[in-house]
Amino acid sequence: MPNSSYTVKVAWDLEAKVWYVADSDIKGLCTEAETIEELQEKLLILIPEMLRDNHSITDRNVLPTINLQTHRELHLA
């Protein structure tokens, strides 16, 4: 039975100035974007496609919950 939820951890790369997938329960998930909103939009497209490709979901009408965890360090000047 497929998972009903997956965790995707995203982090901020200060040097490259992008949000990226740092860790994920979804095999092969790798992407980045300049804003968290852009990254979320990409993930909404990529995750269902990848889960179907990985055979984690077979019913196009049933999608799992994604737990998106963000991490960003702030450096005080």
PDB file of C-alpha atoms in Angstrom:
ATOM      1  CA  MET A   1       0.000   0.000   0.000  1.00  0.00           C
ATOM      2  CA  PRO A   2       1.438   3.420  -0.880  1.00  0.00           C
ATOM      3  CA  ASN A   3       2.347   5.978   1.747  1.00  0.00           C
ATOM      4  CA  SER A   4      -0.370   8.455   2.607  1.00  0.00           C
ATOM      5  CA  SER A   5       2.171  11.177   3.357  1.00  0.00           C
ATOM      6  CA  TYR A   6       5.722  12.113   2.456  1.00  0.00           C
ATOM      7  CA  THR A   7       8.233  14.529   3.944  1.00  0.00           C
ATOM      8  CA  VAL A   8      10.204  16.953   1.795  1.00  0.00           C
ATOM      9  CA  LYS A   9      12.876  19.021   3.541  1.00  0.00           C
ATOM     10  CA  VAL A  10      13.994  22.156   1.749  1.00  0.00           C
ATOM     11  CA  ALA A  11      16.816  24.500   2.683  1.00  0.00           C
ATOM     12  CA  TRP A  12      18.179  27.865   1.653  1.00  0.00           C
ATOM     13  CA  ASP A  13      21.569  27.974  -0.078  1.00  0.00           C
ATOM     14  CA  LEU A  14      22.956  31.352   0.936  1.00  0.00           C
ATOM     15  CA  GLU A  15      25.741  31.325  -1.645  1.00  0.00           C
ATOM     16  CA  ALA A  16      23.586  30.302  -4.623  1.00  0.00           C
ATOM     17  CA  LYS A  17      20.563  32.220  -3.284  1.00  0.00           C
ATOM     18  CA  VAL A  18      18.113  29.396  -3.991  1.00  0.00           C
ATOM     19  CA  TRP A  19      15.798  27.089  -2.093  1.00  0.00           C
ATOM     20  CA  TYR A  20      16.545  23.419  -2.817  1.00  0.00           C
ATOM     21  CA  VAL A  21      15.343  19.959  -1.833  1.00  0.00           C
ATOM     22  CA  ALA A  22      17.778  18.901   0.893  1.00  0.00           C
ATOM     23  CA  ASP A  23      16.119  15.566   1.763  1.00  0.00           C
ATOM     24  CA  SER A  24      12.996  13.715   0.760  1.00  0.00           C
ATOM     25  CA  ASP A  25      11.047  10.484   1.166  1.00  0.00           C
ATOM     26  CA  ILE A  26      10.476  10.626  -2.579  1.00  0.00           C
ATOM     27  CA  LYS A  27      13.153   8.768  -4.512  1.00  0.00           C
ATOM     28  CA  GLY A  28      15.022  11.035  -6.956  1.00  0.00           C
ATOM     29  CA  LEU A  29      13.324  14.318  -6.017  1.00  0.00           C
ATOM     30  CA  CYS A  30      15.763  17.126  -6.774  1.00  0.00           C
ATOM     31  CA  THR A  31      14.944  20.709  -7.706  1.00  0.00           C
ATOM     32  CA  GLU A  32      15.597  24.324  -6.742  1.00  0.00           C
ATOM     33  CA  ALA A  33      14.081  27.778  -7.133  1.00  0.00           C
ATOM     34  CA  GLU A  34      14.793  31.385  -6.197  1.00  0.00           C
ATOM     35  CA  THR A  35      11.763  31.685  -3.883  1.00  0.00           C
ATOM     36  CA  ILE A  36       9.944  29.261  -1.630  1.00  0.00           C
ATOM     37  CA  GLU A  37       6.753  29.986  -3.571  1.00  0.00           C
ATOM     38  CA  GLU A  38       8.413  29.052  -6.875  1.00  0.00           C
ATOM     39  CA  LEU A  39       9.793  25.895  -5.297  1.00  0.00           C
ATOM     40  CA  GLN A  40       6.352  24.930  -3.988  1.00  0.00           C
ATOM     41  CA  GLU A  41       4.890  25.372  -7.489  1.00  0.00           C
ATOM     42  CA  LYS A  42       7.584  23.104  -8.934  1.00  0.00           C
ATOM     43  CA  LEU A  43       6.983  20.510  -6.228  1.00  0.00           C
ATOM     44  CA  LEU A  44       3.233  20.483  -6.908  1.00  0.00           C
ATOM     45  CA  ILE A  45       4.048  19.388 -10.459  1.00  0.00           C
ATOM     46  CA  LEU A  46       7.083  17.156  -9.847  1.00  0.00           C
ATOM     47  CA  ILE A  47       5.890  15.157  -6.842  1.00  0.00           C
ATOM     48  CA  PRO A  48       2.785  13.561  -8.396  1.00  0.00           C
ATOM     49  CA  GLU A  49       4.760  12.757 -11.558  1.00  0.00           C
ATOM     50  CA  MET A  50       7.601  11.193  -9.585  1.00  0.00           C
ATOM     51  CA  LEU A  51       5.289   9.189  -7.337  1.00  0.00           C
ATOM     52  CA  ARG A  52       3.551   7.800 -10.417  1.00  0.00           C
ATOM     53  CA  ASP A  53       6.905   7.033 -12.069  1.00  0.00           C
ATOM     54  CA  ASN A  54       8.101   5.311  -8.876  1.00  0.00           C
ATOM     55  CA  HIS A  55       4.793   3.398  -8.749  1.00  0.00           C
ATOM     56  CA  SER A  56       4.118   4.818  -5.284  1.00  0.00           C
ATOM     57  CA  ILE A  57       0.681   5.920  -6.466  1.00  0.00           C
ATOM     58  CA  THR A  58      -1.418   4.375  -9.191  1.00  0.00           C
ATOM     59  CA  ASP A  59      -4.721   6.223  -8.885  1.00  0.00           C
ATOM     60  CA  ARG A  60      -4.432   9.697 -10.434  1.00  0.00           C
ATOM     61  CA  ASN A  61      -7.307  10.912  -8.256  1.00  0.00           C
ATOM     62  CA  VAL A  62      -5.693   9.934  -4.942  1.00  0.00           C
ATOM     63  CA  LEU A  63      -2.650  11.963  -3.931  1.00  0.00           C
ATOM     64  CA  PRO A  64      -0.832  11.807  -0.589  1.00  0.00           C
ATOM     65  CA  THR A  65      -0.163  14.651   1.804  1.00  0.00           C
ATOM     66  CA  ILE A  66       3.223  16.362   1.512  1.00  0.00           C
ATOM     67  CA  ASN A  67       4.855  17.631   4.709  1.00  0.00           C
ATOM     68  CA  LEU A  68       7.095  20.481   3.511  1.00  0.00           C
ATOM     69  CA  GLN A  69       9.748  21.394   6.069  1.00  0.00           C
ATOM     70  CA  THR A  70      11.864  24.504   5.525  1.00  0.00           C
ATOM     71  CA  HIS A  71      15.193  25.503   7.012  1.00  0.00           C
ATOM     72  CA  ARG A  72      16.965  28.819   6.668  1.00  0.00           C
ATOM     73  CA  GLU A  73      19.793  30.202   8.778  1.00  0.00           C
ATOM     74  CA  LEU A  74      19.915  33.901   9.551  1.00  0.00           C
ATOM     75  CA  HIS A  75      23.292  35.502  10.075  1.00  0.00           C
ATOM     76  CA  LEU A  76      23.309  38.571  12.263  1.00  0.00           C
ATOM     77  CA  ALA A  77      25.561  41.384  11.150  1.00  0.00           C
TER      78      ALA A  77
END
